[in-house]
Backbone as ProteinMPNN parsed JSONL, in Angstrom:
{"seq_chain_A": "MPHYVVDKVAEALNTKRKAINGSKILISGVAYKRDIDDLREAPSLDVIGLLHGRGAKVSYHDPHVPEIPAREWAGRFDLKSSPVPRGSYGDYDCVVIITDHKACDYTAMVAEADLIVDTRNAIKLAAPNVFKLGAPRPEDEKVEIG", "coords_chain_A": {"N_chain_A": [[11.61, 1.674, 9.188], [8.325, 0.892, 8.674], [7.442, 3.505, 9.997], [7.819, 5.129, 8.92], [6.765, 4.835, 6.206], [3.916, 4.597, 6.958], [4.17, 7.566, 7.835], [4.05, 8.712, 5.374], [2.114, 8.256, 4.011], [0.196, 9.181, 5.583], [1.158, 11.594, 5.024], [0.438, 11.473, 2.348], [-2.711, 11.243, 2.894], [-2.982, 13.484, 3.555], [-3.333, 15.727, 1.402], [-5.924, 15.238, 0.173], [-7.215, 16.311, 2.62], [-7.549, 14.23, 4.324], [-7.685, 11.919, 7.238], [-5.756, 9.516, 8.707], [-7.385, 7.783, 10.524], [-10.315, 6.226, 10.049], [-9.868, 5.993, 7.316], [-9.811, 4.103, 4.055], [-7.816, 1.706, 3.356], [-5.97, 0.272, 0.941], [-3.148, -2.332, 1.394], [-1.053, -3.406, -1.134], [0.528, -6.009, -1.931], [2.471, -8.006, 0.68], [4.082, -9.604, 1.14], [7.428, -11.024, 1.884], [8.896, -10.539, -0.04], [9.547, -9.813, -4.164], [6.723, -11.773, -5.49], [6.96, -14.227, -4.041], [6.0, -16.318, -0.954], [6.505, -15.767, 1.472], [6.474, -14.61, 4.766], [7.657, -14.247, 6.569], [9.875, -11.615, 8.328], [8.908, -9.68, 6.913], [7.91, -6.312, 6.446], [5.167, -5.438, 5.785], [3.901, -6.234, 7.886], [4.159, -4.755, 10.072], [3.244, -2.222, 8.933], [0.678, -2.504, 8.197], [-0.359, -3.286, 10.944], [0.643, -0.534, 12.173], [-0.887, 1.08, 11.027], [-3.903, 0.137, 11.458], [-3.747, 0.83, 14.048], [-3.727, 3.114, 14.363], [-6.297, 3.915, 13.439], [-7.198, 3.595, 10.624], [-9.158, 1.347, 8.346], [-8.111, -1.145, 6.73], [-7.05, -2.909, 4.819], [-5.569, -5.949, 2.391], [-4.007, -6.861, -0.81], [-2.679, -9.384, -1.868], [-1.188, -11.78, -4.109], [0.279, -14.177, -3.721], [-0.226, -14.609, -0.801], [-2.839, -15.828, 0.832], [-3.809, -15.319, 3.258], [-3.41, -14.098, 6.029], [-2.406, -15.079, 9.342], [-3.619, -14.696, 12.603], [-1.705, -14.404, 14.624], [0.474, -13.977, 13.385], [0.65, -11.038, 12.88], [0.136, -7.052, 14.544], [-2.758, -7.019, 15.42], [-3.831, -8.947, 15.831], [-6.108, -10.606, 14.805], [-7.329, -12.844, 12.009], [-6.613, -12.142, 8.691], [-7.458, -12.009, 5.313], [-6.852, -11.818, 1.689], [-7.836, -9.522, -0.135], [-9.952, -9.668, -3.119], [-9.348, -7.614, -5.913], [-10.63, -6.712, -8.462], [-10.776, -5.334, -12.011], [-11.262, -1.722, -11.692], [-11.658, -1.312, -8.842], [-10.212, -0.28, -7.425], [-10.417, 2.595, -6.745], [-12.055, 2.082, -4.801], [-11.104, 2.58, -2.317], [-8.86, 4.989, -0.264], [-6.479, 5.233, -0.147], [-3.835, 3.527, -1.726], [-1.109, 1.169, -0.939], [1.83, 0.355, -1.882], [3.952, -2.255, -0.806], [5.145, -4.772, -1.563], [6.393, -5.359, -4.464], [4.605, -7.438, -6.566], [5.018, -9.007, -9.504], [2.607, -9.772, -11.031], [0.568, -7.818, -10.286], [-1.461, -4.892, -11.543], [0.062, -2.342, -12.448], [-0.82, -0.268, -13.693], [-3.519, -0.234, -14.035], [-4.188, 0.432, -11.572], [-2.628, 3.364, -11.278], [-4.617, 4.717, -12.703], [-7.255, 4.622, -11.621], [-6.268, 5.018, -8.907], [-7.25, 6.839, -6.134], [-4.988, 7.739, -4.346], [-1.838, 6.639, -4.194], [0.475, 4.762, -2.469], [3.963, 4.885, -3.476], [6.023, 2.451, -2.382], [8.069, 0.531, -3.459], [9.061, 1.586, -5.603], [7.711, 0.626, -8.103], [5.602, 1.916, -10.175], [6.811, 3.281, -12.617], [6.366, 5.461, -14.593], [5.59, 8.872, -13.681], [3.312, 10.307, -11.905], [0.163, 12.177, -10.764], [-1.005, 11.157, -8.668], [0.665, 9.527, -7.162], [3.057, 8.96, -4.985], [6.137, 8.98, -3.904], [8.79, 7.097, -1.735], [10.733, 9.305, -0.386], [10.736, 10.918, -2.069], [9.559, 14.041, -3.974], [6.544, 15.589, -3.412], [4.068, 15.074, -5.14], [2.92, 17.264, -6.484], [5.158, 19.038, -6.561], [7.367, 18.528, -7.979], [6.488, 18.989, -10.647], [5.7, 17.83, -13.8], [4.532, 17.115, -16.653], [1.817, 15.272, -17.86], [1.073, 13.391, -20.098]], "CA_chain_A": [[10.92, 2.169, 7.853], [7.4, 0.895, 8.705], [6.96, 4.349, 11.434], [8.416, 6.647, 7.852], [5.925, 4.46, 5.753], [2.798, 5.461, 8.046], [3.958, 8.878, 7.758], [4.256, 9.123, 4.201], [0.668, 7.485, 4.032], [-0.689, 10.417, 6.26], [1.141, 13.127, 4.152], [-0.46, 11.982, 1.248], [-3.785, 11.625, 2.661], [-3.603, 15.552, 4.147], [-3.539, 16.567, 0.234], [-6.541, 15.255, 0.06], [-7.807, 15.946, 3.614], [-8.458, 12.941, 5.199], [-7.012, 11.399, 8.32], [-5.659, 7.886, 8.555], [-8.489, 7.249, 11.24], [-11.377, 6.028, 9.248], [-9.479, 6.164, 5.706], [-9.719, 2.813, 3.865], [-6.185, 1.734, 3.244], [-5.538, -1.066, 0.709], [-1.939, -2.799, 0.675], [-0.415, -4.154, -2.206], [1.667, -6.892, -1.699], [2.799, -8.279, 1.808], [5.153, -10.994, 1.419], [8.649, -10.28, 2.14], [10.02, -10.37, -1.531], [8.518, -10.552, -5.101], [6.703, -13.044, -5.847], [6.93, -15.259, -3.211], [4.477, -16.332, -0.288], [6.93, -15.761, 3.087], [6.048, -13.296, 5.422], [9.271, -13.873, 7.907], [10.223, -10.3, 8.778], [7.444, -9.101, 6.249], [7.656, -5.045, 6.847], [3.94, -5.073, 5.479], [3.138, -6.513, 8.854], [4.045, -3.64, 11.116], [2.746, -1.205, 8.441], [-0.601, -2.894, 8.777], [-0.516, -3.255, 12.499], [0.772, 0.881, 12.285], [-2.465, 1.968, 10.123], [-4.954, -0.299, 12.3], [-3.708, 1.301, 15.492], [-4.382, 4.637, 13.898], [-7.85, 3.939, 13.095], [-7.767, 3.052, 9.201], [-9.459, 0.173, 7.869], [-7.095, -1.633, 6.417], [-7.011, -4.681, 3.515], [-4.759, -6.264, 1.776], [-4.393, -7.678, -1.626], [-1.551, -10.284, -2.378], [-2.024, -13.427, -4.913], [0.784, -15.254, -3.265], [-0.367, -14.546, 0.518], [-3.608, -15.896, 0.708], [-4.66, -15.202, 4.145], [-2.24, -13.856, 7.412], [-2.885, -15.415, 10.435], [-3.919, -13.382, 13.467], [-0.583, -14.352, 15.299], [1.399, -12.966, 12.841], [0.682, -9.52, 13.075], [-0.251, -6.867, 16.034], [-3.972, -6.774, 15.393], [-4.673, -10.487, 16.414], [-7.457, -11.352, 14.016], [-7.417, -13.381, 10.526], [-7.006, -11.364, 7.395], [-7.841, -12.709, 4.064], [-6.415, -11.345, 0.445], [-9.17, -9.0, -1.378], [-9.502, -9.365, -4.495], [-9.102, -6.153, -6.603], [-11.294, -6.686, -9.585], [-10.966, -3.988, -12.424], [-12.138, -0.398, -11.438], [-11.987, -1.451, -7.714], [-8.869, 0.509, -6.112], [-11.319, 3.588, -6.449], [-12.826, 2.229, -3.515], [-9.888, 3.225, -1.274], [-8.414, 6.486, 0.118], [-5.044, 5.313, -0.451], [-3.473, 2.4, -1.781], [0.392, 1.633, -0.352], [2.348, -0.807, -2.453], [4.593, -2.842, -0.183], [6.03, -6.18, -1.973], [5.971, -5.292, -6.105], [4.689, -8.523, -7.167], [4.751, -8.926, -11.256], [0.965, -9.991, -11.042], [-0.174, -6.92, -10.037], [-1.64, -4.454, -12.47], [-0.09, -1.36, -11.603], [-1.149, 0.439, -15.188], [-4.929, 0.024, -13.837], [-3.824, 1.256, -10.012], [-2.641, 4.25, -11.469], [-5.475, 5.283, -13.726], [-8.202, 4.302, -10.707], [-6.927, 4.998, -7.262], [-7.231, 8.262, -5.797], [-3.763, 7.815, -3.953], [-0.772, 5.636, -4.131], [2.231, 5.303, -1.901], [4.749, 3.439, -3.783], [7.914, 2.019, -1.47], [9.143, 0.225, -4.316], [9.455, 2.122, -7.155], [6.561, 0.012, -9.219], [5.372, 2.538, -10.694], [8.231, 4.146, -13.037], [5.986, 6.982, -15.12], [5.194, 10.115, -12.811], [1.733, 10.809, -12.022], [-0.57, 13.31, -9.742], [-1.903, 10.773, -7.461], [1.417, 8.942, -7.096], [4.034, 9.32, -3.522], [6.946, 8.034, -3.457], [9.057, 7.161, -0.43], [12.049, 10.058, 0.012], [10.89, 11.888, -3.319], [9.261, 15.478, -3.438], [5.272, 15.323, -3.43], [3.692, 15.43, -6.97], [2.838, 18.848, -6.88], [6.307, 19.758, -6.765], [7.685, 17.698, -9.572], [6.604, 20.089, -12.045], [6.127, 16.876, -14.653], [3.744, 17.243, -17.019], [1.703, 13.918, -18.116], [-0.201, 13.812, -21.479]], "C_chain_A": [[9.456, 2.052, 8.23], [6.726, 2.391, 9.335], [6.919, 5.37, 9.784], [7.435, 5.831, 6.72], [4.482, 5.309, 5.588], [2.765, 6.919, 7.572], [3.737, 9.598, 6.256], [2.295, 8.706, 3.736], [-0.44, 9.008, 4.71], [-0.567, 11.679, 5.783], [-0.002, 12.964, 2.738], [-1.766, 12.242, 1.07], [-4.545, 13.417, 2.902], [-3.731, 15.882, 3.04], [-4.557, 16.102, 0.046], [-7.472, 15.366, 1.333], [-8.914, 15.45, 4.456], [-7.501, 12.804, 6.019], [-6.801, 9.891, 7.614], [-7.056, 7.5, 9.513], [-9.295, 7.611, 10.153], [-11.063, 5.889, 7.435], [-9.38, 4.679, 5.767], [-8.559, 2.412, 2.972], [-6.05, 0.017, 2.306], [-3.845, -1.39, 0.326], [-1.858, -3.863, 0.123], [0.763, -4.686, -2.121], [2.195, -6.646, -0.1], [3.483, -9.132, 2.393], [6.346, -10.352, 1.207], [9.398, -10.04, 0.84], [8.919, -10.557, -2.769], [8.549, -11.476, -5.209], [6.894, -14.264, -5.281], [6.235, -15.118, -2.192], [5.319, -16.08, 1.195], [6.969, -14.761, 3.609], [7.06, -13.539, 6.604], [9.835, -12.568, 7.775], [9.745, -9.254, 7.516], [7.442, -7.361, 6.798], [6.249, -4.818, 7.106], [3.349, -5.457, 7.136], [3.132, -5.425, 10.291], [3.358, -2.517, 10.454], [1.273, -1.268, 8.884], [-1.065, -2.515, 9.933], [-0.22, -1.504, 12.898], [-0.867, 1.64, 12.117], [-3.569, 1.533, 10.907], [-4.424, 0.44, 13.171], [-4.226, 2.581, 15.271], [-5.695, 4.701, 13.369], [-7.807, 3.449, 11.553], [-8.392, 1.765, 9.483], [-8.238, -0.531, 6.815], [-7.329, -3.078, 6.294], [-5.988, -4.729, 2.884], [-4.82, -7.094, 0.455], [-2.572, -8.532, -2.034], [-1.525, -11.48, -2.92], [-1.022, -14.239, -4.316], [0.774, -15.708, -1.696], [-1.746, -14.89, 0.834], [-4.675, -15.267, 1.843], [-3.213, -14.623, 5.385], [-3.188, -14.346, 8.48], [-3.003, -14.351, 11.522], [-2.519, -13.045, 14.501], [0.45, -14.013, 14.692], [1.432, -11.367, 12.689], [-0.284, -8.741, 13.976], [-1.821, -6.703, 16.166], [-5.085, -8.097, 15.963], [-5.915, -11.075, 16.178], [-6.929, -11.456, 12.595], [-7.153, -12.515, 9.68], [-6.967, -12.359, 6.374], [-7.25, -11.847, 3.03], [-7.368, -10.753, -0.232], [-8.778, -9.041, -2.505], [-9.872, -7.978, -5.028], [-9.589, -6.339, -7.985], [-10.929, -5.182, -10.306], [-11.886, -3.009, -12.271], [-12.252, -0.724, -10.142], [-10.894, -0.153, -6.886], [-9.595, 1.77, -6.255], [-12.276, 3.315, -4.976], [-11.851, 2.376, -2.066], [-9.477, 4.153, -1.222], [-7.293, 6.195, -0.321], [-4.3, 3.593, -0.87], [-1.552, 2.413, -1.927], [0.796, -0.035, -1.038], [3.897, -0.84, -1.416], [5.562, -3.558, -0.47], [5.36, -5.507, -3.526], [5.985, -6.564, -6.758], [4.344, -8.043, -8.685], [3.374, -9.044, -11.411], [0.26, -8.696, -10.708], [-0.32, -6.109, -11.184], [-1.786, -3.111, -12.235], [-0.58, 0.192, -12.675], [-2.768, 0.925, -14.659], [-5.058, 0.942, -12.42], [-3.717, 2.4, -10.231], [-3.948, 5.008, -11.977], [-7.215, 5.072, -12.385], [-8.048, 4.551, -9.292], [-6.617, 6.408, -7.167], [-5.815, 8.679, -5.232], [-2.829, 6.888, -3.622], [0.087, 6.078, -3.561], [3.125, 4.358, -2.206], [5.947, 3.385, -2.911], [8.744, 1.331, -2.263], [9.398, 0.643, -5.605], [8.413, 1.337, -8.389], [6.224, 0.689, -10.08], [6.526, 3.48, -11.303], [7.626, 5.301, -13.507], [5.535, 7.951, -13.892], [3.423, 10.435, -12.748], [1.209, 11.374, -10.721], [-0.589, 12.387, -8.143], [-0.639, 9.603, -6.811], [2.753, 9.389, -5.863], [4.721, 8.383, -3.625], [8.026, 8.159, -2.546], [10.505, 8.188, -0.843], [11.88, 11.019, -1.411], [9.686, 12.661, -3.381], [7.823, 14.636, -4.029], [5.025, 15.636, -4.968], [4.204, 16.397, -7.612], [4.26, 19.591, -7.318], [7.233, 19.24, -7.331], [7.531, 18.407, -10.442], [6.522, 19.169, -13.206], [4.181, 16.865, -15.308], [2.734, 16.04, -17.559], [0.438, 14.63, -19.099], [-0.304, 12.928, -22.585]], "O_chain_A": [[8.965, 3.18, 8.191], [5.508, 2.501, 9.197], [6.043, 6.215, 9.605], [7.286, 6.76, 5.926], [4.049, 6.123, 4.772], [1.785, 7.47, 7.071], [3.35, 10.751, 6.061], [1.628, 9.379, 2.951], [-1.464, 9.542, 4.283], [-1.372, 12.608, 5.842], [-0.824, 13.748, 2.262], [-2.297, 12.862, 0.149], [-5.56, 14.082, 2.694], [-4.57, 16.778, 3.135], [-4.7, 16.697, -1.023], [-8.478, 14.656, 1.318], [-10.023, 15.704, 4.927], [-6.441, 13.394, 5.806], [-7.286, 9.33, 6.632], [-7.824, 6.751, 8.91], [-9.266, 8.639, 9.476], [-11.908, 5.726, 6.555], [-9.077, 4.002, 6.75], [-8.478, 2.886, 1.839], [-6.04, -1.086, 2.853], [-3.289, -0.924, -0.669], [-2.288, -4.966, 0.463], [1.843, -4.1, -2.197], [2.342, -5.522, 0.381], [3.6, -9.446, 3.578], [6.455, -9.334, 0.524], [10.431, -9.373, 0.778], [7.839, -11.139, -2.667], [9.509, -12.246, -5.172], [6.989, -15.292, -5.953], [5.677, -14.028, -2.07], [4.584, -16.247, 2.168], [7.505, -13.819, 3.025], [7.038, -12.772, 7.566], [10.46, -12.52, 6.716], [10.278, -8.163, 7.315], [6.762, -7.262, 7.819], [5.85, -4.259, 8.128], [2.323, -4.885, 7.505], [2.325, -5.377, 11.22], [2.814, -1.727, 11.227], [0.708, -0.475, 9.638], [-1.936, -1.663, 10.112], [-0.82, -1.097, 13.893], [-1.596, 2.369, 12.79], [-4.365, 2.433, 11.172], [-5.106, 1.423, 12.878], [-5.112, 3.069, 15.972], [-6.065, 5.743, 12.828], [-8.747, 2.675, 11.372], [-8.265, 1.151, 10.542], [-7.57, 0.286, 6.181], [-7.621, -3.996, 7.061], [-5.346, -3.696, 2.696], [-5.618, -8.03, 0.465], [-1.561, -7.949, -2.426], [-1.869, -12.395, -2.172], [-1.448, -15.394, -4.327], [1.385, -16.678, -1.245], [-2.152, -13.853, 1.358], [-5.823, -14.867, 1.647], [-2.064, -15.028, 5.205], [-4.397, -14.124, 8.545], [-2.526, -13.229, 11.353], [-2.25, -11.959, 15.013], [1.445, -13.712, 15.352], [2.428, -10.727, 12.35], [-1.342, -9.277, 14.306], [-2.144, -6.156, 17.221], [-6.266, -8.221, 16.289], [-6.615, -11.771, 16.913], [-6.291, -10.573, 12.02], [-7.795, -11.559, 10.116], [-6.475, -13.47, 6.571], [-7.038, -10.76, 3.568], [-7.888, -11.475, -1.082], [-7.708, -8.665, -2.984], [-10.737, -7.314, -4.458], [-8.723, -6.042, -8.808], [-10.796, -4.138, -9.667], [-13.073, -3.151, -12.566], [-13.404, -0.369, -9.893], [-11.089, 0.597, -5.929], [-9.063, 2.371, -5.322], [-12.953, 4.113, -4.327], [-12.24, 2.202, -0.911], [-9.553, 4.681, -2.331], [-6.896, 7.055, -1.107], [-4.417, 2.647, -0.091], [-0.85, 3.17, -2.598], [0.293, -1.134, -0.807], [4.694, 0.086, -1.265], [6.687, -3.384, -0.001], [4.174, -5.232, -3.703], [6.96, -6.95, -7.402], [3.662, -7.077, -9.025], [2.924, -8.144, -12.121], [-0.93, -8.735, -11.018], [0.526, -6.337, -12.049], [-2.832, -2.524, -11.956], [-0.615, 1.371, -12.321], [-3.206, 2.067, -14.792], [-5.82, 1.892, -12.242], [-4.539, 3.059, -9.593], [-4.163, 6.079, -11.411], [-8.232, 5.655, -12.762], [-8.965, 4.463, -8.475], [-5.892, 7.045, -7.931], [-5.387, 9.795, -5.526], [-3.077, 6.248, -2.599], [0.602, 7.189, -3.686], [3.263, 3.289, -1.612], [6.748, 4.315, -2.819], [9.958, 1.334, -2.058], [9.914, -0.003, -6.517], [8.551, 1.659, -9.57], [6.492, 0.176, -11.166], [7.098, 4.318, -10.605], [8.101, 6.338, -13.045], [4.976, 7.283, -13.022], [2.637, 10.739, -13.645], [1.762, 11.076, -9.661], [-0.319, 12.754, -7.0], [-1.053, 8.812, -5.963], [3.371, 10.4, -6.198], [4.384, 7.203, -3.531], [8.396, 9.324, -2.396], [11.302, 7.701, -1.644], [12.796, 11.757, -1.776], [8.683, 12.13, -2.904], [7.778, 13.615, -4.715], [5.708, 16.31, -5.739], [5.052, 16.628, -8.473], [4.405, 20.466, -8.172], [8.283, 19.775, -6.975], [8.484, 18.576, -11.202], [7.377, 19.546, -14.008], [3.111, 16.698, -14.723], [3.725, 15.492, -18.041], [-0.414, 15.519, -19.07], [-1.106, 13.162, -23.489]]}, "name": "protein", "num_of_chains": 1, "seq": "MPHYVVDKVAEALNTKRKAINGSKILISGVAYKRDIDDLREAPSLDVIGLLHGRGAKVSYHDPHVPEIPAREWAGRFDLKSSPVPRGSYGDYDCVVIITDHKACDYTAMVAEADLIVDTRNAIKLAAPNVFKLGAPRPEDEKVEIG"}
């Protein structure tokens, strides 16, 4: 699945004529399950490693995981959870929801982020900037938002 998620990120970025290489990507939620701090077997670590390996500038936000030690992921350097104050989702080329924590402000995310890849169906309403796994691309859905 991590490779599929990275391919979906590449597809989303391609709609904006951007490559993964050099893109600023925020991973929203890295824990194995919602509202816990357990990283064991978390697919987010593989996604972070794959994106990093393809040249992305990867950050993450997780209210339950303040840092990821270097030994936990392929990049082999410590990562710290980035604060995401209101208005800052637009600082990223793409936001990838991997763990759908209840504390995340998905309304602000949809309003501010240029692109979102939602792997958990955390965003219930159709939006042109949201890509879901296995779903058609937003422009193919013919959904009007108003």
